[in-house]
mmCIF file of C-alpha atoms and ligand atoms in Angstrom:
data_model
loop_
_atom_site.group_PDB
_atom_site.id
_atom_site.type_symbol
_atom_site.label_atom_id
_atom_site.label_comp_id
_atom_site.label_asym_id
_atom_site.label_seq_id
_atom_site.Cartn_x
_atom_site.Cartn_y
_atom_site.Cartn_z
ATOM 1 C CA MET R 12 77.483 57.394 -26.217
ATOM 2 C CA THR R 13 74.873 58.224 -23.579
ATOM 3 C CA ARG R 14 76.159 59.167 -20.144
ATOM 4 C CA ALA R 15 74.364 58.773 -16.832
ATOM 5 C CA HIS R 16 73.525 62.438 -16.479
ATOM 6 C CA ASN R 17 71.899 62.762 -19.911
ATOM 7 C CA ALA R 18 69.993 59.477 -19.919
ATOM 8 C CA LYS R 19 66.235 60.046 -19.687
ATOM 9 C CA VAL R 20 64.570 59.243 -16.372
ATOM 10 C CA MET R 21 62.101 56.444 -17.165
ATOM 11 C CA ASN R 22 59.696 54.153 -15.326
ATOM 12 C CA ARG R 23 60.723 50.687 -14.137
ATOM 13 C CA PHE R 24 57.332 49.018 -14.664
ATOM 14 C CA ALA R 25 56.995 50.431 -18.209
ATOM 15 C CA LEU R 26 60.500 49.250 -19.102
ATOM 16 C CA THR R 27 59.950 45.840 -17.494
ATOM 17 C CA GLN R 28 56.832 45.392 -19.621
ATOM 18 C CA ARG R 29 58.790 46.331 -22.758
ATOM 19 C CA LEU R 30 61.528 43.879 -21.799
ATOM 20 C CA VAL R 31 59.143 40.987 -21.122
ATOM 21 C CA ALA R 32 57.373 41.655 -24.451
ATOM 22 C CA GLN R 33 60.649 40.891 -26.251
ATOM 23 C CA LEU R 34 61.068 37.442 -24.672
ATOM 24 C CA LYS R 35 60.282 34.671 -27.149
ATOM 25 C CA HIS R 36 62.488 31.699 -26.308
ATOM 26 C CA ASP R 37 61.812 30.805 -22.664
ATOM 27 C CA GLU R 38 64.566 33.108 -21.474
ATOM 28 C CA ALA R 39 65.150 33.000 -17.711
ATOM 29 C CA VAL R 40 64.645 36.296 -15.873
ATOM 30 C CA ILE R 41 65.956 36.800 -12.332
ATOM 31 C CA GLY R 42 64.369 39.708 -10.451
ATOM 32 C CA GLY R 43 66.440 41.202 -7.637
ATOM 33 C CA ILE R 44 65.010 41.959 -4.186
ATOM 34 C CA GLY R 45 62.022 44.269 -3.924
ATOM 35 C CA ASN R 46 60.918 46.557 -6.705
ATOM 36 C CA ALA R 47 62.868 44.768 -9.465
ATOM 37 C CA ASN R 48 61.023 41.536 -8.841
ATOM 38 C CA PHE R 49 57.705 43.194 -7.905
ATOM 39 C CA ASP R 50 57.476 44.848 -11.327
ATOM 40 C CA LEU R 51 58.602 41.629 -13.031
ATOM 41 C CA TRP R 52 55.832 39.736 -11.221
ATOM 42 C CA ALA R 53 53.305 42.400 -12.272
ATOM 43 C CA SER R 54 54.482 42.276 -15.900
ATOM 44 C CA ASP R 55 54.135 38.563 -16.529
ATOM 45 C CA LYS R 56 54.110 35.472 -14.306
ATOM 46 C CA ARG R 57 56.334 33.350 -16.520
ATOM 47 C CA PRO R 58 57.574 30.057 -15.021
ATOM 48 C CA GLN R 59 61.072 31.041 -16.167
ATOM 49 C CA ASN R 60 61.048 34.011 -13.761
ATOM 50 C CA PHE R 61 62.808 33.838 -10.406
ATOM 51 C CA TYR R 62 62.045 36.362 -7.659
ATOM 52 C CA MET R 63 64.822 36.957 -5.122
ATOM 53 C CA LEU R 64 63.528 37.561 -1.595
ATOM 54 C CA GLY R 65 65.490 38.813 1.385
ATOM 55 C CA SER R 66 69.049 39.524 0.282
ATOM 56 C CA MET R 67 70.363 42.335 -1.857
ATOM 57 C CA GLY R 68 72.728 41.885 -4.779
ATOM 58 C CA LEU R 69 71.969 38.268 -5.667
ATOM 59 C CA ALA R 70 70.151 38.672 -9.010
ATOM 60 C CA VAL R 71 73.417 38.778 -10.967
ATOM 61 C CA PRO R 72 75.121 35.866 -9.158
ATOM 62 C CA ILE R 73 71.987 33.702 -9.566
ATOM 63 C CA ALA R 74 71.703 34.689 -13.231
ATOM 64 C CA LEU R 75 75.389 33.937 -13.791
ATOM 65 C CA GLY R 76 74.989 30.448 -12.333
ATOM 66 C CA THR R 77 71.885 29.849 -14.458
ATOM 67 C CA ALA R 78 73.649 31.079 -17.605
ATOM 68 C CA ILE R 79 76.601 28.762 -16.979
ATOM 69 C CA ALA R 80 74.328 25.773 -16.215
ATOM 70 C CA GLN R 81 72.102 26.339 -19.277
ATOM 71 C CA PRO R 82 74.283 27.911 -21.983
ATOM 72 C CA LYS R 83 71.599 27.593 -24.681
ATOM 73 C CA ARG R 84 69.098 29.687 -22.692
ATOM 74 C CA HIS R 85 69.415 33.479 -22.500
ATOM 75 C CA VAL R 86 69.382 34.705 -18.895
ATOM 76 C CA VAL R 87 68.472 38.224 -17.743
ATOM 77 C CA ALA R 88 69.190 39.732 -14.319
ATOM 78 C CA LEU R 89 67.134 42.726 -13.143
ATOM 79 C CA GLU R 90 68.743 44.542 -10.212
ATOM 80 C CA GLY R 91 68.407 47.855 -8.383
ATOM 81 C CA ASP R 92 71.412 50.166 -8.121
ATOM 82 C CA GLY R 93 71.633 49.788 -4.341
ATOM 83 C CA SER R 94 71.660 46.007 -4.599
ATOM 84 C CA LEU R 95 74.279 45.969 -7.342
ATOM 85 C CA LEU R 96 76.439 48.377 -5.325
ATOM 86 C CA MET R 97 76.305 45.910 -2.432
ATOM 87 C CA HIS R 98 77.708 43.150 -4.642
ATOM 88 C CA LEU R 99 79.907 44.927 -7.177
ATOM 89 C CA GLY R 100 82.427 42.088 -7.300
ATOM 90 C CA CYS R 101 79.946 39.982 -9.275
ATOM 91 C CA LEU R 102 80.561 42.210 -12.307
ATOM 92 C CA ALA R 103 84.212 41.208 -12.422
ATOM 93 C CA THR R 104 83.248 37.535 -12.117
ATOM 94 C CA VAL R 105 80.718 37.919 -14.964
ATOM 95 C CA ALA R 106 83.400 39.525 -17.140
ATOM 96 C CA MET R 107 85.902 36.799 -16.304
ATOM 97 C CA ARG R 108 83.474 33.938 -17.093
ATOM 98 C CA ALA R 109 82.042 35.931 -20.036
ATOM 99 C CA PRO R 110 78.829 33.965 -20.637
ATOM 100 C CA LYS R 111 77.465 34.910 -24.063
ATOM 101 C CA ASN R 112 73.888 34.313 -22.854
ATOM 102 C CA LEU R 113 73.747 36.782 -19.946
ATOM 103 C CA THR R 114 72.249 40.283 -19.854
ATOM 104 C CA ILE R 115 72.219 42.455 -16.741
ATOM 105 C CA VAL R 116 69.687 45.275 -16.436
ATOM 106 C CA VAL R 117 70.246 47.848 -13.690
ATOM 107 C CA TRP R 118 67.383 50.035 -12.497
ATOM 108 C CA ASP R 119 69.133 53.142 -11.196
ATOM 109 C CA ASN R 120 66.902 55.426 -9.132
ATOM 110 C CA GLY R 121 69.804 56.736 -7.027
ATOM 111 C CA MET R 122 68.239 55.432 -3.830
ATOM 112 C CA TYR R 123 67.400 52.484 -1.608
ATOM 113 C CA GLN R 124 63.771 53.168 -2.387
ATOM 114 C CA ILE R 125 62.028 50.333 -0.626
ATOM 115 C CA THR R 126 63.644 50.995 2.751
ATOM 116 C CA GLY R 127 62.899 54.714 2.800
ATOM 117 C CA ALA R 128 64.622 56.325 -0.207
ATOM 118 C CA GLN R 129 68.036 56.767 1.385
ATOM 119 C CA PRO R 130 70.436 58.001 -1.361
ATOM 120 C CA THR R 131 72.869 55.549 -2.968
ATOM 121 C CA ALA R 132 76.323 56.425 -4.279
ATOM 122 C CA THR R 133 74.936 56.729 -7.821
ATOM 123 C CA ALA R 134 73.037 59.816 -6.674
ATOM 124 C CA ALA R 135 76.409 61.443 -6.023
ATOM 125 C CA SER R 136 79.250 60.126 -8.127
ATOM 126 C CA ALA R 137 79.217 56.423 -9.005
ATOM 127 C CA ASP R 138 78.432 55.514 -12.628
ATOM 128 C CA LEU R 139 77.477 51.848 -12.856
ATOM 129 C CA VAL R 140 78.141 51.622 -16.605
ATOM 130 C CA ALA R 141 81.673 52.910 -16.078
ATOM 131 C CA VAL R 142 82.070 50.460 -13.180
ATOM 132 C CA ALA R 143 80.858 47.553 -15.364
ATOM 133 C CA ARG R 144 83.219 48.519 -18.187
ATOM 134 C CA GLY R 145 86.067 48.761 -15.698
ATOM 135 C CA ALA R 146 85.169 45.286 -14.442
ATOM 136 C CA GLY R 147 85.542 44.032 -18.010
ATOM 137 C CA ILE R 148 81.975 44.001 -19.362
ATOM 138 C CA ALA R 149 82.679 45.929 -22.574
ATOM 139 C CA ASN R 150 79.065 45.818 -23.771
ATOM 140 C CA SER R 151 77.758 48.145 -21.068
ATOM 141 C CA ALA R 152 75.561 51.124 -21.886
ATOM 142 C CA TRP R 153 73.107 53.651 -20.509
ATOM 143 C CA ALA R 154 69.697 53.532 -22.208
ATOM 144 C CA ALA R 155 69.114 57.056 -23.561
ATOM 145 C CA ASP R 156 65.318 56.617 -23.607
ATOM 146 C CA GLU R 157 62.640 53.911 -23.886
ATOM 147 C CA ASP R 158 63.314 53.168 -27.567
ATOM 148 C CA ASP R 159 67.040 52.955 -26.928
ATOM 149 C CA PHE R 160 66.350 50.566 -24.038
ATOM 150 C CA GLU R 161 64.371 48.303 -26.385
ATOM 151 C CA ARG R 162 67.092 48.504 -29.026
ATOM 152 C CA LEU R 163 69.857 47.685 -26.527
ATOM 153 C CA PHE R 164 67.877 44.774 -25.101
ATOM 154 C CA ALA R 165 67.061 43.350 -28.559
ATOM 155 C CA ALA R 166 70.751 43.541 -29.461
ATOM 156 C CA ALA R 167 71.715 41.859 -26.185
ATOM 157 C CA LEU R 168 69.351 38.945 -26.876
ATOM 158 C CA LYS R 169 70.817 38.564 -30.369
ATOM 159 C CA ASP R 170 74.529 39.264 -30.009
ATOM 160 C CA GLY R 171 77.073 37.544 -27.836
ATOM 161 C CA GLY R 172 77.186 38.854 -24.276
ATOM 162 C CA PRO R 173 77.624 39.489 -21.513
ATOM 163 C CA HIS R 174 75.764 42.795 -21.741
ATOM 164 C CA LEU R 175 74.844 45.366 -19.115
ATOM 165 C CA ILE R 176 72.100 47.922 -19.711
ATOM 166 C CA ALA R 177 71.558 50.668 -17.155
ATOM 167 C CA ALA R 178 68.366 52.698 -17.010
ATOM 168 C CA ARG R 179 67.750 55.799 -14.919
ATOM 169 C CA ILE R 180 64.342 55.419 -13.348
ATOM 170 C CA ASP R 181 61.910 57.529 -11.360
ATOM 171 C CA ASP R 182 60.700 56.975 -7.778
ATOM 172 C CA GLU R 183 57.331 55.420 -8.636
ATOM 173 C CA PRO R 184 56.712 52.527 -6.251
ATOM 174 C CA ALA R 185 56.304 49.056 -7.748
ATOM 175 C CA VAL R 186 52.772 48.286 -8.882
ATOM 176 C CA ALA R 187 52.382 44.954 -7.010
ATOM 177 C CA THR R 188 54.181 42.698 -4.566
ATOM 178 C CA THR R 189 55.460 39.227 -5.344
ATOM 179 C CA GLU R 190 54.076 36.205 -3.524
ATOM 180 C CA ARG R 191 56.328 35.545 -0.488
ATOM 181 C CA ASP R 192 56.759 31.791 -0.785
ATOM 182 C CA PRO R 193 60.369 30.875 -1.546
ATOM 183 C CA VAL R 194 59.627 27.159 -2.032
ATOM 184 C CA GLN R 195 56.916 27.900 -4.624
ATOM 185 C CA ILE R 196 59.182 30.386 -6.372
ATOM 186 C CA ARG R 197 62.046 27.892 -6.540
ATOM 187 C CA GLU R 198 59.890 24.931 -7.627
ATOM 188 C CA ARG R 199 58.133 26.876 -10.379
ATOM 189 C CA PHE R 200 61.454 28.237 -11.651
ATOM 190 C CA MET R 201 63.030 24.770 -11.737
ATOM 191 C CA ARG R 202 60.045 23.409 -13.657
ATOM 192 C CA GLY R 203 60.239 26.424 -15.979
ATOM 193 C CA LEU R 204 63.875 25.616 -16.679
ATOM 194 C CA GLY R 205 63.090 21.956 -17.288
ATOM 195 C CA VAL R 206 65.177 20.635 -14.406
ATOM 196 C CA ARG R 207 62.225 19.412 -12.294
ATOM 197 C CA GLY R 208 59.446 17.199 -13.629
HETATM 198 C C1 TPP E 6 72.069 42.297 2.613
HETATM 199 C C2 TPP E 6 70.896 43.209 2.845
HETATM 200 N N1 TPP E 6 71.078 44.452 3.377
HETATM 201 C C3 TPP E 6 70.024 45.276 3.580
HETATM 202 C C4 TPP E 6 68.766 44.846 3.282
HETATM 203 C C5 TPP E 6 67.558 45.795 3.493
HETATM 204 N N2 TPP E 6 67.089 46.247 2.179
HETATM 205 C C6 TPP E 6 66.156 45.555 1.471
HETATM 206 S S1 TPP E 6 65.817 46.236 -0.013
HETATM 207 C C7 TPP E 6 66.887 47.499 0.279
HETATM 208 C C8 TPP E 6 67.086 48.587 -0.742
HETATM 209 C C9 TPP E 6 67.267 48.080 -2.156
HETATM 210 O O1 TPP E 6 67.702 49.140 -2.967
HETATM 211 P P1 TPP E 6 67.786 48.975 -4.532
HETATM 212 O O2 TPP E 6 68.379 47.683 -4.898
HETATM 213 O O3 TPP E 6 68.431 50.205 -5.100
HETATM 214 O O4 TPP E 6 66.272 48.906 -4.995
HETATM 215 P P2 TPP E 6 65.078 49.992 -4.813
HETATM 216 O O5 TPP E 6 64.499 49.740 -3.452
HETATM 217 O O6 TPP E 6 65.663 51.357 -4.977
HETATM 218 O O7 TPP E 6 64.132 49.641 -5.908
HETATM 219 C C10 TPP E 6 67.522 47.386 1.540
HETATM 220 C C11 TPP E 6 68.509 48.335 2.101
HETATM 221 C C12 TPP E 6 68.614 43.537 2.749
HETATM 222 N N3 TPP E 6 67.423 43.036 2.446
HETATM 223 N N4 TPP E 6 69.690 42.740 2.540
#
């Protein structure tokens, strides 16, 4: 079992591209505020992607609601460590509802990068995989390296969830910024999910 301190430090954009390349069935992907959704936007502008603007910690709650509303569709949440730390309670709710079609990916760079790289608690002592397991998400793991990340994500898409995959990442800034139009983002996502004509 890989632990936080011996997981390889990887790159968020490279991993996001690998993740998107595995999507084949119109899976929904919810990008959390800032870098998580910027790199998702840069990887592929799928209509099933949703880009959270403004508030931290909402990728998992939005993904949970989507997974419950559309149980046949796999739903992926991409969230930074700082944002997940702000909303840790959502992990316990995910475990309690236990949607089989939900995968959470945490990008852990140990900092609030986009607001000036202030350190988060994961830089000191918090281990988000241990937290997720404690909340009741048994299928929670650190990705040891890029290949392990791909393997864990493929297994999550195939096997019953919920799953949480944590990746240690470097401090490279995101490669692009998402369009800042919440109405467009919402409308495209709803069309992508087939709930708006
Ligand atoms: C509720 C809330 N508090 C504070 C902010 C300001 N803020 C925006 S992004 C961010 C840091 C996000 O950190 P993390 O999720 O770890 O992503 P990173 O920037 O490291 O990629 C902060 C503090 C906010 N947008 N919403």
